[in-house]
Amino acid sequence: MRFSIHALTVLLALMLGTVVPTAAAELVMLERPGCVWCAHFNAEIAPAYPKTEEGKRAPLRRVDITQQWPADLEGIPSEKFTPTFILIEQGKEVGRIRGYPGSEFFWYLLGDILAKLEPTTSG
């Protein structure tokens, strides 16, 4: 198996504990009152989410789409479909999950978009 110098550097940094996930990421959940699939997410995922590695890497932020769109999300396209989960890093969209496909698929899809986040190094 061949690795690039960058990949080896990141791997070594991870092993030494000098690479940490960015704190600038958040998972924005677009929801609305009466959303049945939002309720499923709230029952199956939401209570444990902040305690998971995923939740620590990208804390959950809820946005009610029936309310005014938050000013800090102005550059992020809204959705009419709920729930929609938008992974944001440093004010830019990294990826989104439209709908709630059940807990197993949610974690899988979330893992895919979290993998797009850039690690940051700390001294």
Coordinates of C-alpha atoms in Angstrom, one line a residue:
M1 CA 0.0 0.0 0.0
R2 CA 1.4 3.4 -0.9
F3 CA 0.8 6.6 1.0
S4 CA 1.6 10.2 0.1
I5 CA 3.9 12.2 2.4
H6 CA 0.8 14.3 3.4
A7 CA -1.1 11.2 4.4
L8 CA 1.8 9.9 6.4
T9 CA 2.3 13.2 8.1
V10 CA -1.4 13.3 9.1
L11 CA -1.3 9.7 10.3
L12 CA 1.8 10.4 12.4
A13 CA 0.2 13.5 13.8
L14 CA -2.9 11.6 14.7
M15 CA -0.8 8.9 16.4
L16 CA 1.0 11.6 18.4
G17 CA -2.3 13.4 19.3
T18 CA -1.4 16.6 17.5
V19 CA -4.3 16.6 15.0
V20 CA -7.6 17.5 16.4
P21 CA -10.9 18.0 14.6
T22 CA -11.9 21.5 13.8
A23 CA -14.1 23.2 16.3
A24 CA -15.6 25.4 13.5
A25 CA -17.9 22.6 12.2
E26 CA -21.6 22.3 13.1
L27 CA -24.4 20.1 11.9
V28 CA -27.4 22.3 11.2
M29 CA -30.7 20.4 11.3
L30 CA -33.5 22.1 9.4
E31 CA -36.8 21.2 11.0
R32 CA -40.4 22.5 11.2
P33 CA -43.3 21.9 13.6
G34 CA -45.2 18.7 13.0
C35 CA -42.4 17.0 11.0
V36 CA -42.8 13.3 11.7
W37 CA -39.3 12.4 10.5
C38 CA -37.8 15.1 12.7
A39 CA -39.6 13.4 15.6
H40 CA -38.1 10.0 14.7
F41 CA -34.6 11.7 14.6
N42 CA -35.4 13.3 18.0
A43 CA -36.3 9.9 19.5
E44 CA -33.6 7.8 17.9
I45 CA -30.5 10.0 17.6
A46 CA -30.8 13.4 19.3
P47 CA -30.4 12.3 22.9
A48 CA -27.1 10.5 22.3
Y49 CA -25.7 12.7 19.5
P50 CA -23.8 15.3 21.7
K51 CA -22.1 12.4 23.5
T52 CA -20.7 10.8 20.3
E53 CA -17.4 11.6 18.5
E54 CA -19.6 12.9 15.6
G55 CA -21.5 15.2 18.0
K56 CA -18.3 16.6 19.5
R57 CA -16.8 17.2 16.0
A58 CA -20.0 18.8 14.6
P59 CA -22.4 19.9 17.3
L60 CA -26.1 19.9 16.4
R61 CA -27.8 23.2 15.7
R62 CA -31.5 23.3 15.0
V63 CA -33.1 25.8 12.6
D64 CA -36.9 26.0 12.3
I65 CA -37.5 26.7 8.6
T66 CA -40.8 28.4 9.4
Q67 CA -38.9 31.2 11.1
Q68 CA -36.6 33.8 9.7
W69 CA -33.4 32.4 8.2
P70 CA -30.4 33.1 10.5
A71 CA -28.1 35.8 9.3
D72 CA -25.0 33.7 9.8
L73 CA -26.4 31.1 7.4
E74 CA -27.2 33.6 4.7
G75 CA -24.8 32.0 2.2
I76 CA -26.3 28.5 2.8
P77 CA -29.3 27.5 0.7
S78 CA -32.4 26.7 2.7
E79 CA -34.6 23.6 2.1
K80 CA -38.3 23.0 2.2
F81 CA -37.8 19.3 3.0
T82 CA -37.4 18.4 6.7
P83 CA -35.4 17.2 8.3
T84 CA -32.3 18.2 6.3
F85 CA -28.9 18.1 7.9
I86 CA -26.3 20.5 6.6
L87 CA -22.7 20.1 7.7
I88 CA -21.0 23.5 7.9
E89 CA -17.4 24.3 8.4
Q90 CA -16.2 27.9 8.8
G91 CA -19.4 29.2 7.4
K92 CA -19.3 27.0 4.2
E93 CA -21.4 24.0 3.4
V94 CA -19.5 20.7 3.3
G95 CA -22.4 18.4 2.6
R96 CA -26.0 17.7 3.4
I97 CA -28.4 14.8 4.2
R98 CA -31.9 15.3 3.0
G99 CA -34.4 13.4 5.1
Y100 CA -33.9 11.0 8.0
P101 CA -33.2 7.6 6.6
G102 CA -33.2 5.8 10.0
S103 CA -30.5 5.6 12.5
E104 CA -28.1 3.1 10.7
F105 CA -28.1 5.0 7.4
F106 CA -28.0 8.4 9.2
W107 CA -24.7 7.5 10.9
Y108 CA -23.3 6.1 7.7
L109 CA -24.2 9.2 5.6
L110 CA -23.0 11.5 8.4
G111 CA -19.7 9.6 8.5
D112 CA -19.3 10.2 4.7
I113 CA -19.8 14.0 5.0
L114 CA -17.7 14.3 8.2
A115 CA -14.8 12.7 6.4
K116 CA -14.7 15.8 4.2
L117 CA -13.8 18.0 7.2
E118 CA -10.2 19.1 7.3
P119 CA -8.2 18.2 10.4
T120 CA -6.4 21.0 12.0
T121 CA -3.1 20.8 13.8
S122 CA -2.4 22.1 17.3
G123 CA 1.0 22.8 18.7

